[in-house]
Structures are given as structure tokens and as C-alpha cells.
């Protein structure tokens, strides 16, 4: 099992969620996050004063998957989240050792 974490632009969330649902991924966790990479921040004007926005709003999607669905999930996220502009985001894949469904006690792939 793997945990796929994708940091994407907020306006792409619905499109990515629908695309993941179409390939059979129905459970995911979404968090509103802030950060920056190569995009750095940007300058905004507010009441006549310029200020720098260091951390940009992003959305983090987390989903735990069986190994055989990981590549398809990555391809789907890349295809739907890509705008071709800086700040499209990143995908991280990390191993998951154990999953337990609290309600039933099911473990591992039966729990996801």
C-alpha cells in the first residue's frame, strides 16, 4: 500500500476529485494548506501599499491505495491538475505499513 499526497492549485480540486472517482478511488482527505516552492510568493497591492505574499494557498489531497492503483492515480492527478504554469504542485508517494478501520477493525487493504 502507498499513500499518495498531491499538492495542487485550489481551483483544480473538483476536477481532480471527479477524475479520481472515475478510476474507482472514492475515499480521500483534503486539506487547505499554504506554501511555496519555485513559485516563491508574489506581490499584491492593498489600500495603496504593496506587500509580499510569501505563502500561497494550495490544496493537499491524501489517498491510501493498493500498489496496483498508484501509477494510475498519479497519471490521473497529473493530467487533471496540470495547467502548464509554475505552481501546479507536486505529488509524493510514501509507503504505508498498516491501516486499521476503527469501526470494524478491518486491516490493511480491506480497511481502505
Backbone as JSON, one array per atom type, in Angstrom:
{
  "sequence": "XXXXXXXXXXXXXXXXXXXXXXXXXXXXXXXXXXXXXXXXXXXXXXXXXXXXXXXXXXXXXXXXXXXXXXXXXXXXXXXXXXXXXXXXXXXXXXXXXXXXXXXXXXXXXXXX",
  "N": [[0.84, -1.18, 0.0], [0.35, 2.29, -0.61], [0.7, 5.75, 0.2], [-0.55, 8.48, -1.42], [0.22, 11.75, -1.83], [-0.86, 14.79, -2.93], [-0.13, 18.06, -3.84], [-1.9, 20.69, -4.95], [-3.28, 23.31, -7.1], [-5.92, 25.23, -5.73], [-8.3, 25.65, -7.32], [-8.39, 23.45, -8.95], [-9.29, 21.3, -7.56], [-11.97, 20.09, -7.58], [-12.1, 19.02, -10.16], [-9.97, 17.18, -10.12], [-10.82, 15.47, -8.06], [-13.18, 14.39, -9.19], [-12.07, 13.06, -11.41], [-10.46, 11.13, -10.14], [-12.46, 9.68, -8.88], [-13.69, 8.55, -11.11], [-11.84, 6.59, -11.82], [-12.18, 4.79, -9.85], [-11.41, 5.52, -7.28], [-12.57, 6.47, -4.32], [-12.36, 7.37, -1.71], [-10.83, 9.99, 0.0], [-8.69, 12.44, 1.54], [-8.78, 15.88, 2.12], [-6.99, 18.86, 2.53], [-6.67, 22.31, 3.3], [-3.87, 24.11, 2.55], [-0.82, 26.06, 2.89], [1.98, 27.32, 1.12], [5.19, 27.39, -0.58], [7.27, 26.99, -3.44], [9.33, 26.8, -6.13], [7.79, 28.75, -7.21], [7.78, 30.77, -5.44], [6.69, 33.65, -3.68], [4.31, 36.26, -4.2], [3.71, 39.69, -5.16], [1.29, 41.88, -3.86], [-1.2, 44.44, -4.05], [-2.63, 46.45, -1.62], [-4.91, 48.67, -0.46], [-3.35, 50.75, -1.49], [-0.79, 50.1, -0.66], [2.05, 48.09, -1.2], [2.59, 44.65, -0.66], [4.23, 41.58, 0.21], [3.22, 38.34, -0.52], [4.1, 35.56, 0.94], [3.45, 32.83, 1.34], [1.55, 30.72, -0.58], [-1.87, 29.87, -1.26], [-2.82, 26.49, -1.32], [-4.03, 23.16, -2.07], [-4.06, 20.1, -0.38], [-4.23, 16.8, -1.25], [-4.83, 13.63, 0.03], [-4.48, 10.18, -0.28], [-4.82, 6.73, 0.34], [-3.71, 3.83, -1.17], [-3.95, 0.58, -2.82], [-1.01, -1.0, -4.12], [-1.26, -1.53, -6.9], [-2.9, 0.47, -7.94], [-1.59, 2.86, -7.8], [0.11, 4.08, -9.84], [-1.76, 4.69, -11.82], [-3.39, 6.49, -10.43], [-1.56, 8.59, -10.0], [-1.03, 9.38, -12.68], [-3.6, 10.26, -13.38], [-3.99, 12.42, -11.6], [-1.91, 14.14, -12.42], [-2.67, 14.65, -15.1], [-5.13, 15.99, -14.76], [-4.64, 18.09, -12.96], [-2.71, 19.68, -14.07], [-1.76, 22.81, -15.33], [0.19, 23.87, -16.76], [1.58, 26.01, -15.95], [3.81, 27.7, -13.66], [3.79, 26.5, -10.3], [1.94, 24.46, -10.32], [2.09, 22.23, -8.67], [2.96, 19.32, -6.64], [3.55, 15.77, -6.35], [3.72, 13.29, -3.93], [4.79, 10.08, -2.98], [4.47, 7.68, -0.58], [5.39, 4.82, 1.42], [2.96, 2.73, 3.09], [2.56, 1.15, 6.08], [0.56, -0.04, 7.67], [-3.0, -0.17, 7.94], [-5.94, 0.54, 9.71], [-9.35, 0.12, 10.04], [-11.33, 1.86, 12.11], [-14.04, 1.51, 12.96], [-14.77, -1.2, 12.26], [-12.55, -2.77, 12.68], [-11.23, -3.9, 10.58], [-8.31, -4.53, 8.6], [-5.47, -3.23, 6.78], [-5.56, -3.62, 3.24], [-8.31, -4.26, 3.17], [-9.31, -2.34, 4.79], [-9.08, 0.01, 3.44]],
  "CA": [[0.0, 0.0, 0.0], [1.07, 3.55, -0.68], [-0.05, 6.99, 0.42], [-0.26, 9.46, -2.45], [-0.08, 13.11, -1.38], [-0.74, 15.73, -4.04], [-0.33, 19.46, -3.54], [-2.38, 21.25, -6.21], [-3.95, 24.6, -7.03], [-7.27, 25.01, -5.19], [-9.38, 25.61, -8.31], [-8.34, 22.17, -9.64], [-9.72, 20.23, -6.65], [-13.17, 19.37, -8.03], [-11.75, 18.27, -11.37], [-9.13, 16.04, -9.71], [-11.67, 14.55, -7.29], [-14.05, 13.68, -10.13], [-11.24, 12.15, -12.21], [-10.09, 10.0, -9.28], [-13.68, 8.89, -8.69], [-13.92, 7.8, -12.34], [-10.97, 5.41, -11.89], [-12.51, 3.91, -8.74], [-10.88, 6.0, -5.99], [-13.68, 7.22, -3.75], [-12.05, 7.95, -0.4], [-9.63, 10.8, 0.07], [-8.69, 13.51, 2.53], [-8.38, 17.15, 1.53], [-6.64, 19.91, 3.49], [-6.22, 23.59, 2.76], [-2.51, 24.34, 3.04], [-0.12, 27.19, 2.29], [3.39, 27.02, 0.94], [5.79, 27.88, -1.8], [8.42, 26.28, -3.97], [9.95, 27.67, -7.12], [6.87, 29.84, -7.49], [8.01, 31.79, -4.41], [5.45, 34.35, -3.37], [4.03, 37.3, -5.18], [3.42, 40.99, -4.57], [-0.07, 42.35, -4.04], [-1.45, 45.82, -3.67], [-3.79, 46.54, -0.75], [-5.09, 50.05, 0.01], [-2.25, 51.58, -1.93], [0.5, 49.63, -0.17], [2.49, 46.81, -1.73], [3.11, 43.7, 0.32], [4.62, 40.3, -0.38], [2.53, 37.15, -0.03], [5.13, 34.52, 0.9], [2.87, 31.5, 1.28], [0.42, 30.7, -1.49], [-2.86, 28.86, -0.91], [-2.83, 25.24, -2.09], [-4.85, 22.09, -1.51], [-3.35, 18.82, -0.3], [-5.09, 15.61, -1.35], [-4.16, 12.42, 0.52], [-5.24, 8.96, -0.53], [-4.06, 5.49, 0.54], [-4.12, 2.95, -2.27], [-3.17, -0.63, -3.08], [0.11, -0.73, -5.03], [-1.61, -1.61, -8.31], [-3.63, 1.66, -8.37], [-0.79, 4.06, -7.57], [0.53, 4.74, -11.09], [-2.96, 5.23, -12.48], [-3.79, 7.66, -9.66], [-0.6, 9.64, -10.29], [-1.3, 9.85, -14.04], [-4.87, 10.99, -13.36], [-3.78, 13.7, -10.93], [-1.08, 14.98, -13.3], [-3.46, 15.07, -16.27], [-6.22, 16.91, -14.41], [-4.18, 19.25, -12.18], [-1.72, 20.45, -14.82], [-2.14, 24.0, -16.11], [1.35, 24.22, -17.56], [2.2, 27.2, -15.38], [4.52, 27.47, -12.41], [2.92, 26.36, -9.14], [0.94, 23.39, -10.49], [2.12, 21.38, -7.49], [3.84, 18.15, -6.53], [2.96, 14.52, -5.85], [4.63, 12.49, -3.12], [4.3, 8.72, -2.74], [5.18, 7.09, 0.57], [4.84, 3.51, 1.8], [2.07, 2.64, 4.26], [2.78, -0.16, 6.7], [-0.64, -0.65, 8.22], [-4.22, 0.63, 8.0], [-6.98, -0.09, 10.52], [-10.64, 0.81, 10.06], [-11.69, 1.9, 13.53], [-15.38, 0.98, 13.2], [-14.91, -2.64, 12.12], [-11.33, -3.47, 13.0], [-10.59, -4.4, 9.36], [-6.95, -4.04, 8.47], [-4.77, -3.12, 5.52], [-6.34, -3.3, 2.03], [-9.74, -4.33, 3.45], [-9.67, -1.13, 5.51], [-9.1, 1.2, 2.58]],
  "C": [[0.88, 1.23, 0.0], [0.12, 4.69, -0.33], [0.4, 7.98, -0.64], [-0.71, 10.81, -1.91], [0.14, 14.03, -2.56], [-1.04, 17.13, -3.55], [-0.69, 20.13, -4.87], [-2.97, 22.64, -5.99], [-5.4, 24.37, -6.61], [-8.37, 24.88, -6.24], [-9.4, 24.3, -9.1], [-8.92, 21.03, -8.8], [-10.91, 19.44, -7.18], [-12.88, 18.5, -9.25], [-10.93, 17.02, -11.03], [-9.97, 15.01, -8.96], [-12.57, 13.74, -8.21], [-13.27, 12.67, -10.97], [-10.81, 10.93, -11.39], [-11.29, 9.09, -9.05], [-13.95, 8.02, -9.92], [-13.02, 6.57, -12.47], [-11.14, 4.52, -10.66], [-11.94, 4.31, -7.4], [-11.92, 6.92, -5.39], [-13.35, 7.87, -2.41], [-10.77, 8.75, -0.46], [-9.8, 11.86, 1.15], [-8.15, 14.75, 1.86], [-8.11, 18.15, 2.64], [-6.28, 21.17, 2.74], [-4.87, 23.87, 3.38], [-1.95, 25.59, 2.37], [1.34, 26.82, 2.16], [3.94, 27.68, -0.3], [6.95, 27.0, -2.17], [9.12, 27.23, -4.91], [9.1, 28.89, -7.42], [7.14, 31.04, -6.57], [6.68, 32.41, -4.03], [5.13, 35.31, -4.5], [3.68, 38.59, -4.45], [1.98, 41.37, -4.87], [-0.18, 43.78, -3.57], [-2.71, 45.85, -2.82], [-3.84, 47.95, -0.18], [-3.86, 50.91, -0.29], [-0.88, 51.15, -1.47], [0.81, 48.27, -0.78], [2.94, 45.92, -0.58], [3.35, 42.37, -0.37], [3.82, 39.18, 0.29], [3.53, 36.0, -0.18], [4.56, 33.12, 0.68], [1.6, 31.56, 0.44], [-0.57, 29.61, -1.1], [-2.81, 27.68, -1.87], [-3.81, 24.27, -1.42], [-4.01, 20.83, -1.5], [-4.39, 17.7, -0.3], [-4.26, 14.42, -0.87], [-5.06, 11.23, 0.27], [-4.32, 7.75, -0.35], [-4.63, 4.46, -0.43], [-3.35, 1.63, -2.25], [-2.12, -0.3, -4.14], [-0.3, -0.69, -6.5], [-2.4, -0.4, -8.82], [-2.79, 2.94, -8.34], [-0.43, 4.79, -8.86], [-0.65, 5.37, -11.81], [-3.45, 6.49, -11.77], [-2.86, 8.84, -9.95], [-0.86, 10.24, -11.68], [-2.56, 10.7, -14.09], [-4.71, 12.36, -12.72], [-2.98, 14.65, -11.83], [-1.9, 15.52, -14.47], [-4.49, 16.13, -15.91], [-5.76, 18.15, -13.67], [-3.25, 20.16, -12.96], [-2.36, 21.63, -15.54], [-1.01, 24.38, -17.05], [2.08, 25.45, -17.05], [2.88, 26.84, -14.07], [3.52, 27.4, -11.26], [1.85, 25.3, -9.28], [0.95, 22.4, -9.34], [3.1, 20.23, -7.59], [3.01, 16.96, -6.06], [4.05, 13.77, -5.12], [3.99, 11.13, -2.89], [5.15, 8.12, -1.63], [4.57, 5.75, 0.92], [3.97, 3.6, 3.04], [2.22, 1.23, 4.82], [1.5, -0.83, 7.16], [-1.79, 0.34, 8.2], [-5.22, -0.15, 8.84], [-8.24, 0.75, 10.42], [-11.15, 0.73, 11.49], [-13.04, 1.24, 13.8], [-15.44, -0.53, 13.21], [-13.7, -3.45, 12.55], [-10.65, -4.09, 11.78], [-9.2, -3.78, 9.22], [-6.49, -4.02, 7.02], [-5.7, -2.88, 4.34], [-7.85, -3.41, 2.24], [-10.22, -3.06, 4.13], [-9.68, 0.11, 4.64], [-10.18, 1.04, 1.55]]
}
